[in-house]
Amino acid sequence: MEIKLIQGDITEQEIDVIVNAANSSLLGGGGVDGAIHRRGGPAILEECRRLRASHYGRGLPTGRAVGTTAGDLPARWVVHTVGPVFSPAEDRSELLASCYRESLRVADELGASGVAFPAVSTGIYRWPMDDAARIAVGTVRAAATRVAEIRFVLFSAHAYAAFERALAEAGSP
């Protein structure tokens, strides 16, 4: 698997799967979630509403992932995952790692060869960027997946630098 870092807007990625750092409602929100819903158009929201009405009446659990259409995005699908809120009093790193593993599992089920990830849980959920990058890179590299290309699409220079350090510290695959 090839891992790439890109500083930019995840909604502009031409790739099979864009991962959405969603909230459990699946109905849109702020940050990456809001941007994906806005740019992807109403088809994503319609499919998310159907998922809520059928399988996820109480919302998508933290650490899980589910796929939908990508609507008007240049990707084929959106995989929505709910990251954990950071807590200095409780280790929730396994839930964050699960977001990446579950997203890759769904991507494999869809037959995707490329996946673009944001830095899950680092926005309003306040996960420290360096720790989030370490968990993301380590989890993706250890995942049993058929996905050939992983992109971490990072909005800020700060996030890009943290993921660059995490990749360097992880060494060669």
PDB file of C-alpha atoms in Angstrom:
ATOM      1  CA  MET A   1       0.000   0.000   0.000  1.00  0.00           C
ATOM      2  CA  GLU A   2       1.153   3.515  -0.816  1.00  0.00           C
ATOM      3  CA  ILE A   3       0.539   6.272   1.751  1.00  0.00           C
ATOM      4  CA  LYS A   4       0.451   9.873   0.550  1.00  0.00           C
ATOM      5  CA  LEU A   5       0.078  13.150   2.420  1.00  0.00           C
ATOM      6  CA  ILE A   6      -1.768  16.024   0.785  1.00  0.00           C
ATOM      7  CA  GLN A   7      -2.441  19.447   2.232  1.00  0.00           C
ATOM      8  CA  GLY A   8      -5.764  20.529   0.856  1.00  0.00           C
ATOM      9  CA  ASP A   9      -9.501  20.032   0.690  1.00  0.00           C
ATOM     10  CA  ILE A  10     -10.725  16.441   0.963  1.00  0.00           C
ATOM     11  CA  THR A  11     -13.863  17.268  -1.044  1.00  0.00           C
ATOM     12  CA  GLU A  12     -11.672  17.851  -4.117  1.00  0.00           C
ATOM     13  CA  GLN A  13     -10.083  14.382  -4.119  1.00  0.00           C
ATOM     14  CA  GLU A  14     -10.679  12.274  -7.219  1.00  0.00           C
ATOM     15  CA  ILE A  15     -10.494   8.857  -5.594  1.00  0.00           C
ATOM     16  CA  ASP A  16     -12.787   5.896  -4.941  1.00  0.00           C
ATOM     17  CA  VAL A  17     -13.564   6.714  -1.291  1.00  0.00           C
ATOM     18  CA  ILE A  18     -13.536   9.889   0.748  1.00  0.00           C
ATOM     19  CA  VAL A  19     -13.837   9.250   4.487  1.00  0.00           C
ATOM     20  CA  ASN A  20     -16.142  11.585   6.363  1.00  0.00           C
ATOM     21  CA  ALA A  21     -15.407  12.401   9.994  1.00  0.00           C
ATOM     22  CA  ALA A  22     -19.135  12.305  10.708  1.00  0.00           C
ATOM     23  CA  ASN A  23     -21.202  12.825  13.786  1.00  0.00           C
ATOM     24  CA  SER A  24     -23.367   9.922  14.922  1.00  0.00           C
ATOM     25  CA  SER A  25     -26.538  11.418  13.442  1.00  0.00           C
ATOM     26  CA  LEU A  26     -25.113  11.033   9.899  1.00  0.00           C
ATOM     27  CA  LEU A  27     -27.099  14.160   9.009  1.00  0.00           C
ATOM     28  CA  GLY A  28     -24.263  16.608   8.463  1.00  0.00           C
ATOM     29  CA  GLY A  29     -22.579  19.032  10.797  1.00  0.00           C
ATOM     30  CA  GLY A  30     -19.511  21.237  10.875  1.00  0.00           C
ATOM     31  CA  GLY A  31     -15.931  20.783   9.737  1.00  0.00           C
ATOM     32  CA  VAL A  32     -15.206  17.933   7.309  1.00  0.00           C
ATOM     33  CA  ASP A  33     -18.729  16.559   7.766  1.00  0.00           C
ATOM     34  CA  GLY A  34     -20.407  19.812   6.754  1.00  0.00           C
ATOM     35  CA  ALA A  35     -18.050  20.358   3.826  1.00  0.00           C
ATOM     36  CA  ILE A  36     -18.717  16.865   2.446  1.00  0.00           C
ATOM     37  CA  HIS A  37     -22.481  17.241   2.764  1.00  0.00           C
ATOM     38  CA  ARG A  38     -22.449  20.720   1.183  1.00  0.00           C
ATOM     39  CA  ARG A  39     -20.234  19.797  -1.760  1.00  0.00           C
ATOM     40  CA  GLY A  40     -21.745  16.333  -2.232  1.00  0.00           C
ATOM     41  CA  GLY A  41     -25.286  17.665  -2.450  1.00  0.00           C
ATOM     42  CA  PRO A  42     -28.603  16.203  -1.332  1.00  0.00           C
ATOM     43  CA  ALA A  43     -27.978  12.601  -2.476  1.00  0.00           C
ATOM     44  CA  ILE A  44     -25.627  11.968   0.470  1.00  0.00           C
ATOM     45  CA  LEU A  45     -28.105  13.323   3.008  1.00  0.00           C
ATOM     46  CA  GLU A  46     -30.943  11.297   1.463  1.00  0.00           C
ATOM     47  CA  GLU A  47     -28.942   8.078   1.743  1.00  0.00           C
ATOM     48  CA  CYS A  48     -27.898   8.928   5.313  1.00  0.00           C
ATOM     49  CA  ARG A  49     -31.545   9.494   6.230  1.00  0.00           C
ATOM     50  CA  ARG A  50     -32.417   6.061   4.829  1.00  0.00           C
ATOM     51  CA  LEU A  51     -29.631   4.502   6.922  1.00  0.00           C
ATOM     52  CA  ARG A  52     -30.955   6.250  10.037  1.00  0.00           C
ATOM     53  CA  ALA A  53     -34.483   5.019   9.279  1.00  0.00           C
ATOM     54  CA  SER A  54     -33.370   1.414   8.739  1.00  0.00           C
ATOM     55  CA  HIS A  55     -30.122   0.318  10.412  1.00  0.00           C
ATOM     56  CA  TYR A  56     -28.950   3.200  12.575  1.00  0.00           C
ATOM     57  CA  GLY A  57     -32.019   4.579  14.331  1.00  0.00           C
ATOM     58  CA  ARG A  58     -29.912   5.654  17.289  1.00  0.00           C
ATOM     59  CA  GLY A  59     -27.097   6.889  15.073  1.00  0.00           C
ATOM     60  CA  LEU A  60     -23.832   5.361  13.926  1.00  0.00           C
ATOM     61  CA  PRO A  61     -21.800   4.167  16.932  1.00  0.00           C
ATOM     62  CA  THR A  62     -18.363   5.651  17.617  1.00  0.00           C
ATOM     63  CA  GLY A  63     -15.605   3.713  15.853  1.00  0.00           C
ATOM     64  CA  ARG A  64     -17.926   2.245  13.218  1.00  0.00           C
ATOM     65  CA  ALA A  65     -18.214   3.111   9.522  1.00  0.00           C
ATOM     66  CA  VAL A  66     -20.824   2.948   6.780  1.00  0.00           C
ATOM     67  CA  GLY A  67     -20.727   3.782   3.071  1.00  0.00           C
ATOM     68  CA  THR A  68     -22.990   5.968   0.933  1.00  0.00           C
ATOM     69  CA  THR A  69     -22.988   7.541  -2.482  1.00  0.00           C
ATOM     70  CA  ALA A  70     -20.619  10.475  -2.990  1.00  0.00           C
ATOM     71  CA  GLY A  71     -23.292  12.532  -4.699  1.00  0.00           C
ATOM     72  CA  ASP A  72     -21.672  15.432  -6.555  1.00  0.00           C
ATOM     73  CA  LEU A  73     -18.185  14.824  -5.127  1.00  0.00           C
ATOM     74  CA  PRO A  74     -15.426  13.644  -7.495  1.00  0.00           C
ATOM     75  CA  ALA A  75     -15.171  10.404  -5.471  1.00  0.00           C
ATOM     76  CA  ARG A  76     -17.300   7.279  -6.010  1.00  0.00           C
ATOM     77  CA  TRP A  77     -18.341   6.792  -2.384  1.00  0.00           C
ATOM     78  CA  VAL A  78     -18.265   8.428   1.025  1.00  0.00           C
ATOM     79  CA  VAL A  79     -17.474   6.267   4.032  1.00  0.00           C
ATOM     80  CA  HIS A  80     -18.799   7.913   7.178  1.00  0.00           C
ATOM     81  CA  THR A  81     -17.070   7.160  10.480  1.00  0.00           C
ATOM     82  CA  VAL A  82     -17.700   8.571  13.941  1.00  0.00           C
ATOM     83  CA  GLY A  83     -14.557   9.438  15.839  1.00  0.00           C
ATOM     84  CA  PRO A  84     -14.317   9.598  19.604  1.00  0.00           C
ATOM     85  CA  VAL A  85     -14.184  12.813  21.587  1.00  0.00           C
ATOM     86  CA  PHE A  86     -10.753  13.129  23.202  1.00  0.00           C
ATOM     87  CA  SER A  87     -10.644  12.598  26.954  1.00  0.00           C
ATOM     88  CA  PRO A  88      -7.518  13.111  29.062  1.00  0.00           C
ATOM     89  CA  ALA A  89      -9.155  10.924  31.742  1.00  0.00           C
ATOM     90  CA  GLU A  90     -10.002   7.917  29.536  1.00  0.00           C
ATOM     91  CA  ASP A  91      -7.954   6.192  26.813  1.00  0.00           C
ATOM     92  CA  ARG A  92     -10.175   6.154  23.723  1.00  0.00           C
ATOM     93  CA  SER A  93      -7.358   5.494  21.252  1.00  0.00           C
ATOM     94  CA  GLU A  94      -8.776   2.075  20.304  1.00  0.00           C
ATOM     95  CA  LEU A  95     -12.004   3.782  19.187  1.00  0.00           C
ATOM     96  CA  LEU A  96      -9.993   6.177  17.019  1.00  0.00           C
ATOM     97  CA  ALA A  97      -8.016   3.289  15.515  1.00  0.00           C
ATOM     98  CA  SER A  98     -11.304   1.492  14.859  1.00  0.00           C
ATOM     99  CA  CYS A  99     -12.476   4.413  12.699  1.00  0.00           C
ATOM    100  CA  TYR A 100      -9.590   3.786  10.306  1.00  0.00           C
ATOM    101  CA  ARG A 101      -9.896  -0.034  10.344  1.00  0.00           C
ATOM    102  CA  GLU A 102     -13.677   0.052   9.856  1.00  0.00           C
ATOM    103  CA  SER A 103     -13.402   2.607   7.052  1.00  0.00           C
ATOM    104  CA  LEU A 104     -10.923   0.363   5.242  1.00  0.00           C
ATOM    105  CA  ARG A 105     -13.178  -2.654   5.810  1.00  0.00           C
ATOM    106  CA  VAL A 106     -16.097  -0.809   4.180  1.00  0.00           C
ATOM    107  CA  ALA A 107     -13.806   0.386   1.358  1.00  0.00           C
ATOM    108  CA  ASP A 108     -12.786  -3.227   0.745  1.00  0.00           C
ATOM    109  CA  GLU A 109     -16.448  -4.271   0.628  1.00  0.00           C
ATOM    110  CA  LEU A 110     -17.074  -1.549  -1.962  1.00  0.00           C
ATOM    111  CA  GLY A 111     -14.082  -2.692  -4.041  1.00  0.00           C
ATOM    112  CA  ALA A 112     -12.205   0.590  -3.620  1.00  0.00           C
ATOM    113  CA  SER A 113      -8.551   0.835  -4.568  1.00  0.00           C
ATOM    114  CA  GLY A 114      -7.981   4.307  -3.100  1.00  0.00           C
ATOM    115  CA  VAL A 115      -9.139   6.006   0.109  1.00  0.00           C
ATOM    116  CA  ALA A 116      -8.726   9.602   1.278  1.00  0.00           C
ATOM    117  CA  PHE A 117      -8.848  10.167   5.040  1.00  0.00           C
ATOM    118  CA  PRO A 118      -9.092  13.387   7.025  1.00  0.00           C
ATOM    119  CA  ALA A 119      -7.513  13.672  10.475  1.00  0.00           C
ATOM    120  CA  VAL A 120     -10.440  12.065  12.312  1.00  0.00           C
ATOM    121  CA  SER A 121     -11.396  13.538  15.718  1.00  0.00           C
ATOM    122  CA  THR A 122      -8.895  16.402  15.578  1.00  0.00           C
ATOM    123  CA  GLY A 123     -11.402  19.216  15.070  1.00  0.00           C
ATOM    124  CA  ILE A 124     -14.253  19.827  17.461  1.00  0.00           C
ATOM    125  CA  TYR A 125     -13.528  16.461  19.154  1.00  0.00           C
ATOM    126  CA  ARG A 126     -10.154  17.958  20.250  1.00  0.00           C
ATOM    127  CA  TRP A 127      -7.872  14.926  19.740  1.00  0.00           C
ATOM    128  CA  PRO A 128      -4.245  16.156  19.896  1.00  0.00           C
ATOM    129  CA  MET A 129      -2.921  16.223  16.333  1.00  0.00           C
ATOM    130  CA  ASP A 130       0.392  14.425  16.951  1.00  0.00           C
ATOM    131  CA  ASP A 131      -1.312  11.559  18.777  1.00  0.00           C
ATOM    132  CA  ALA A 132      -4.094  11.337  16.181  1.00  0.00           C
ATOM    133  CA  ALA A 133      -1.495  11.184  13.394  1.00  0.00           C
ATOM    134  CA  ARG A 134       0.457   8.427  15.168  1.00  0.00           C
ATOM    135  CA  ILE A 135      -2.709   6.358  15.652  1.00  0.00           C
ATOM    136  CA  ALA A 136      -3.931   6.948  12.080  1.00  0.00           C
ATOM    137  CA  VAL A 137      -0.636   6.071  10.398  1.00  0.00           C
ATOM    138  CA  GLY A 138       0.020   3.036  12.601  1.00  0.00           C
ATOM    139  CA  THR A 139      -3.492   1.667  12.162  1.00  0.00           C
ATOM    140  CA  VAL A 140      -3.589   2.100   8.392  1.00  0.00           C
ATOM    141  CA  ARG A 141      -0.146   0.530   7.936  1.00  0.00           C
ATOM    142  CA  ALA A 142      -1.133  -2.488  10.052  1.00  0.00           C
ATOM    143  CA  ALA A 143      -4.545  -2.968   8.414  1.00  0.00           C
ATOM    144  CA  ALA A 144      -5.307  -6.050   6.352  1.00  0.00           C
ATOM    145  CA  THR A 145      -6.789  -4.333   3.309  1.00  0.00           C
ATOM    146  CA  ARG A 146      -6.851  -4.572  -0.467  1.00  0.00           C
ATOM    147  CA  VAL A 147      -6.770  -0.755  -0.747  1.00  0.00           C
ATOM    148  CA  ALA A 148      -3.641   0.164  -2.704  1.00  0.00           C
ATOM    149  CA  GLU A 149      -3.525   3.925  -2.075  1.00  0.00           C
ATOM    150  CA  ILE A 150      -4.178   5.781   1.156  1.00  0.00           C
ATOM    151  CA  ARG A 151      -4.220   9.561   1.161  1.00  0.00           C
ATOM    152  CA  PHE A 152      -4.266  11.591   4.325  1.00  0.00           C
ATOM    153  CA  VAL A 153      -5.771  14.881   3.157  1.00  0.00           C
ATOM    154  CA  LEU A 154      -4.931  17.485   5.752  1.00  0.00           C
ATOM    155  CA  PHE A 155      -6.437  20.929   5.820  1.00  0.00           C
ATOM    156  CA  SER A 156      -3.678  22.793   7.663  1.00  0.00           C
ATOM    157  CA  ALA A 157       0.109  22.965   7.594  1.00  0.00           C
ATOM    158  CA  HIS A 158       0.055  21.964  11.284  1.00  0.00           C
ATOM    159  CA  ALA A 159      -1.854  18.751  10.512  1.00  0.00           C
ATOM    160  CA  TYR A 160       0.360  17.983   7.511  1.00  0.00           C
ATOM    161  CA  ALA A 161       3.521  18.380   9.639  1.00  0.00           C
ATOM    162  CA  ALA A 162       2.111  16.075  12.344  1.00  0.00           C
ATOM    163  CA  PHE A 163       1.313  13.345   9.808  1.00  0.00           C
ATOM    164  CA  GLU A 164       4.697  13.814   8.140  1.00  0.00           C
ATOM    165  CA  ARG A 165       6.384  13.236  11.532  1.00  0.00           C
ATOM    166  CA  ALA A 166       4.185  10.183  12.207  1.00  0.00           C
ATOM    167  CA  LEU A 167       5.134   8.647   8.852  1.00  0.00           C
ATOM    168  CA  ALA A 168       8.827   9.327   9.433  1.00  0.00           C
ATOM    169  CA  GLU A 169       8.684   7.821  12.939  1.00  0.00           C
ATOM    170  CA  ALA A 170       6.866   4.760  11.632  1.00  0.00           C
ATOM    171  CA  GLY A 171       9.738   4.091   9.216  1.00  0.00           C
ATOM    172  CA  SER A 172       9.535   2.093   6.013  1.00  0.00           C
ATOM    173  CA  PRO A 173       6.681  -0.373   5.657  1.00  0.00           C
TER     174      PRO A 173
END
